[in-house]
Tab-separated table of C-alpha atoms in Angstrom:
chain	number	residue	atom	x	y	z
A	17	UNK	CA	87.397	73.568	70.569
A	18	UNK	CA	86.367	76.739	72.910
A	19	UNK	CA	85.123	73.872	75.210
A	20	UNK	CA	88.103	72.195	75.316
A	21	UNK	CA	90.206	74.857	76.266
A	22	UNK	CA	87.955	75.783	78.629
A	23	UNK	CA	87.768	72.277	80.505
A	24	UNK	CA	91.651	72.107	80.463
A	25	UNK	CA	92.161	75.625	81.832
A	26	UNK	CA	89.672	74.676	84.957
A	27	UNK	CA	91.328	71.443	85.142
A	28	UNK	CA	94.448	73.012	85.691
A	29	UNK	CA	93.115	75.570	87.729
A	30	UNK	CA	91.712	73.110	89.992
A	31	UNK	CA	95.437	71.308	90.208
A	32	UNK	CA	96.909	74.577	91.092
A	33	UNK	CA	94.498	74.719	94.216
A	34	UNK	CA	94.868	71.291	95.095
A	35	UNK	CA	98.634	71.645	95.218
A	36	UNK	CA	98.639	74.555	97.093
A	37	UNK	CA	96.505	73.222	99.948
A	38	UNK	CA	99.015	70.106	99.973
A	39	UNK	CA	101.670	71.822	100.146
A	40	UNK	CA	103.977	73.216	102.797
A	41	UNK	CA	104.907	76.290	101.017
A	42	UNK	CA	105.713	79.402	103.743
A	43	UNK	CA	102.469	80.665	105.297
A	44	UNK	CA	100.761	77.629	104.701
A	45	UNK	CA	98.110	75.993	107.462
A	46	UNK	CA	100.144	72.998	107.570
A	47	UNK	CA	103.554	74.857	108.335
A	48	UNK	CA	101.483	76.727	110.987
A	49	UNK	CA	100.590	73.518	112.276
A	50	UNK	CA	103.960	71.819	112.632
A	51	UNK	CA	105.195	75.239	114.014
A	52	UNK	CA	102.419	75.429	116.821
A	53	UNK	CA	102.893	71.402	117.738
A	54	UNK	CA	106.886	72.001	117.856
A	55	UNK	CA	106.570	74.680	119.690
A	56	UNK	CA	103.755	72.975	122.722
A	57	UNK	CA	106.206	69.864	123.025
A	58	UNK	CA	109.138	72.470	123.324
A	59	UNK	CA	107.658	74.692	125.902
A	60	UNK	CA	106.148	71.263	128.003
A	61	UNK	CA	109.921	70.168	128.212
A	62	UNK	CA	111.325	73.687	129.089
A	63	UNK	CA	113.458	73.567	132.372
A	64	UNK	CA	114.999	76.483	134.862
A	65	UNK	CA	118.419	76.520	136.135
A	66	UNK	CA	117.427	74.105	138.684
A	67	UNK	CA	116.172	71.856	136.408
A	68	UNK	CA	112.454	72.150	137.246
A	69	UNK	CA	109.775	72.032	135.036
A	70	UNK	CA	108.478	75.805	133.679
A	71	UNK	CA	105.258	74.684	133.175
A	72	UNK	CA	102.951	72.598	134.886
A	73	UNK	CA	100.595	70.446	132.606
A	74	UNK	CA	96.594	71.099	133.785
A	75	UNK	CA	94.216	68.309	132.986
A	76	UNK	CA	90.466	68.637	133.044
A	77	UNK	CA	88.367	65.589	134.400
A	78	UNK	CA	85.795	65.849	131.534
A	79	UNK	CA	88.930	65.223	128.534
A	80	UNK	CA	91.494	62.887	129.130
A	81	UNK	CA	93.174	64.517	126.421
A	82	UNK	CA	92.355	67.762	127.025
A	83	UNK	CA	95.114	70.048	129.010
A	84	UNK	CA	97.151	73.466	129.079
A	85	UNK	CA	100.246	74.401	130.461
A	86	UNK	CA	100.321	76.824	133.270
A	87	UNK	CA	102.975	78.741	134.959
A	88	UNK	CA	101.798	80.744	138.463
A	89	UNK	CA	103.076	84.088	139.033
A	90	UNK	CA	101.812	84.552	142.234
A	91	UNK	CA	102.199	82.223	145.510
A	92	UNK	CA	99.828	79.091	145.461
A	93	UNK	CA	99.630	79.082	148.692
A	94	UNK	CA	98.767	82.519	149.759
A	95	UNK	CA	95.637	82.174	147.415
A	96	UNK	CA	95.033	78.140	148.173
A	97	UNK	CA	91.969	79.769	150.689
A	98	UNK	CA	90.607	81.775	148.002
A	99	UNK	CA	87.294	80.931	145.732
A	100	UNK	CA	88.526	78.775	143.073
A	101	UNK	CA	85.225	78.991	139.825
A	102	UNK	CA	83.154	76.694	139.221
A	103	UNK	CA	82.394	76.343	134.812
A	104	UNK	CA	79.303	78.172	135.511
A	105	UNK	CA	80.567	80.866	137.661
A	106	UNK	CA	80.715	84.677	136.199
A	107	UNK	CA	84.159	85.733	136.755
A	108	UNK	CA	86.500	89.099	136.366
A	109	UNK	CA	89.640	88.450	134.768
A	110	UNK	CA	92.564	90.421	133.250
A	111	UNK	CA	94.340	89.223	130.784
A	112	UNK	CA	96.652	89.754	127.275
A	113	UNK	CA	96.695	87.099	124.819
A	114	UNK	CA	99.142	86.518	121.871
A	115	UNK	CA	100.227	84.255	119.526
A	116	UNK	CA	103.076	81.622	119.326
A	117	UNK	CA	105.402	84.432	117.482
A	118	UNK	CA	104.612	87.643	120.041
A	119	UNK	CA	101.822	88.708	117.870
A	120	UNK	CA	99.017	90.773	120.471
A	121	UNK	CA	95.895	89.503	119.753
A	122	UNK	CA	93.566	90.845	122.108
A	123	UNK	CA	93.722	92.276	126.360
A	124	UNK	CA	91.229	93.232	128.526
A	125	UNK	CA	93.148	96.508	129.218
A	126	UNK	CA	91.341	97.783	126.206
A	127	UNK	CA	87.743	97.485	128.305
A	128	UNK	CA	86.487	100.211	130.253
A	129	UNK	CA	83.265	98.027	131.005
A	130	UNK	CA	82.420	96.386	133.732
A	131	UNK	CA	85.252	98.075	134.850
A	132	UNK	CA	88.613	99.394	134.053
A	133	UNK	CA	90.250	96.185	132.496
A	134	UNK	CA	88.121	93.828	133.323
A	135	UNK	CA	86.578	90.725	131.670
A	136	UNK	CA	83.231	89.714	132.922
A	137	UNK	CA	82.087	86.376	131.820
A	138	UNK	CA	80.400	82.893	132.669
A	139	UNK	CA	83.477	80.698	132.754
A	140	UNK	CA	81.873	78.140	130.598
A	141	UNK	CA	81.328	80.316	127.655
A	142	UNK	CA	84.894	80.324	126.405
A	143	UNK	CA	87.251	77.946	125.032
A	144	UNK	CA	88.085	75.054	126.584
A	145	UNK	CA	91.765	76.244	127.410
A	146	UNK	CA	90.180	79.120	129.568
A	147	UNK	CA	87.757	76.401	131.256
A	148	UNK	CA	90.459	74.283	132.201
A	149	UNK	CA	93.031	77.160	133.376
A	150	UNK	CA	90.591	79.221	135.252
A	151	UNK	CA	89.016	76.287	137.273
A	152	UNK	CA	92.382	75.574	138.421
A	153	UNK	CA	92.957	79.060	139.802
A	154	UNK	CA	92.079	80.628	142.696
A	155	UNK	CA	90.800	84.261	143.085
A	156	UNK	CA	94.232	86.590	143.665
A	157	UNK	CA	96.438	83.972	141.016
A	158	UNK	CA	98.251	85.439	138.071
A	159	UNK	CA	99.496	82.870	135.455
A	160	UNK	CA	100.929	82.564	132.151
A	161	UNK	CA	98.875	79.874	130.340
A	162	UNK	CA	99.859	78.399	127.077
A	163	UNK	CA	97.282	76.666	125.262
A	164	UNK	CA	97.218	74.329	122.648
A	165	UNK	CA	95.349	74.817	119.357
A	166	UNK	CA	93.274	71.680	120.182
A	167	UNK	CA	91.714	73.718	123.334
A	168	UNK	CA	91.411	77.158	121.388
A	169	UNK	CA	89.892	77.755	118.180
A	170	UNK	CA	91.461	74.185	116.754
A	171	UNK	CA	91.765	74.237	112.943
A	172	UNK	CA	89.337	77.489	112.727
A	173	UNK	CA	90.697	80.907	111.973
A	174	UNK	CA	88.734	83.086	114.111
A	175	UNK	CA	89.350	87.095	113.125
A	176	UNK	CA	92.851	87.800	113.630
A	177	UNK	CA	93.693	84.199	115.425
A	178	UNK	CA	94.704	82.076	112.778
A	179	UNK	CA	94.067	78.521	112.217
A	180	UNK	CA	96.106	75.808	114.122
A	181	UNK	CA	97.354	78.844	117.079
A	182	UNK	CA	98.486	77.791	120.183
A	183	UNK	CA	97.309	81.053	122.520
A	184	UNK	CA	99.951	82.761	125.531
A	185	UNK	CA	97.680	84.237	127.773
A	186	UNK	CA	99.054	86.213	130.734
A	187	UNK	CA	95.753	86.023	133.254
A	188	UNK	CA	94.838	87.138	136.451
A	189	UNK	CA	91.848	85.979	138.186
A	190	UNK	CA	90.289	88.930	140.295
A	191	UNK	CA	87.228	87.883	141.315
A	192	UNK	CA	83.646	86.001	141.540
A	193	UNK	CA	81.414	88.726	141.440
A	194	UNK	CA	78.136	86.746	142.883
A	195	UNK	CA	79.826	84.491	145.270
A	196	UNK	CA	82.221	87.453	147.063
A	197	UNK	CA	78.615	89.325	147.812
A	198	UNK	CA	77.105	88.903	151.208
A	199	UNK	CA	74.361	87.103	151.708
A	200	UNK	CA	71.406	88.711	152.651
């Protein structure tokens, strides 16, 4: 009899999981998900008062699919002269990162190493988003870059990013340490 009651307890234990990952309760993955695709579609369509796009939709050669949406800061053309990285470049970047809802997830004004604010890396150690931004900037450009879950973590939570997060990332490319030194 103990066994019984013991199967039908875990049985219904196990229902009580399986319903909650189906569902679309508040706070669930999949809510997060239709909130984060919403919101991508909503912010590609966004318009000015002129009726101009906001955003402009970056592709990468290497994934069809693949793309964020960028918005420059800074005048293209003044910088158009500039080095633009390579994926295997190092690079110095500044830059704040949030969620979909305002939520600060991480900044580079938090670093005091290499230097003050500053984000040293090889381009092609990040995310995909950061790949695809970043080799369409040139040294000197300052964007807002939203991207889509797909190029972030995807369905991975990663500390306090959760799954399914489109990232905002307010960048500014400031340099290419080993290709702005003289030659010698």
């Amino acid at each position: 009899m103990k066994k019984l009651l013991y199967a039908a307890m875990l049985g219904a234990g196990a229902l009580m999981t399986l319903s909650s990952c189906l569902g679309d309760e508040p706070g669930s993955d999949k809510e997060w998900k239709k909130k984060n695709d919403a919101w991508i579609i909503e912010k590609e369509a966004e318009t000015d008062a002129a009726g101009q796009k906001v955003y402009t939709r970056v592709n990468c050669d290497w994934d069809p699919s693949a793309y964020v949406l960028m918005k420059w800061h800074t005048d293209r053309s003044a910088t158009s002269n500039n080095l633009s990285p390579i994926s295997t470049s190092t690079i110095n970047v500044k830059y704040r990162v949030q969620n979909i809802d305002g939520l600060g997830l991480d900044s580079s004004y938090l670093r005091t190493t290499p230097a003050d604010s500053i984000y040293q890396c090889v381009l092609n150690t990040n995310i995909q988003g950061w790949i695809i931004a970043l080799g369409a900037m040139h040294v000197g450009d300052s964007c807002t870059v939203l991207i889509p879950y797909n190029q972030a973590y995807g369905i991975n939570t990663r500390g306090s990013i959760k799954a399914y997060s489109n990232l905002v990332f307010d960048v500014k490319l400031v340099s290419i340490p080993a290709l702005e030194r003289p030659l010698k």
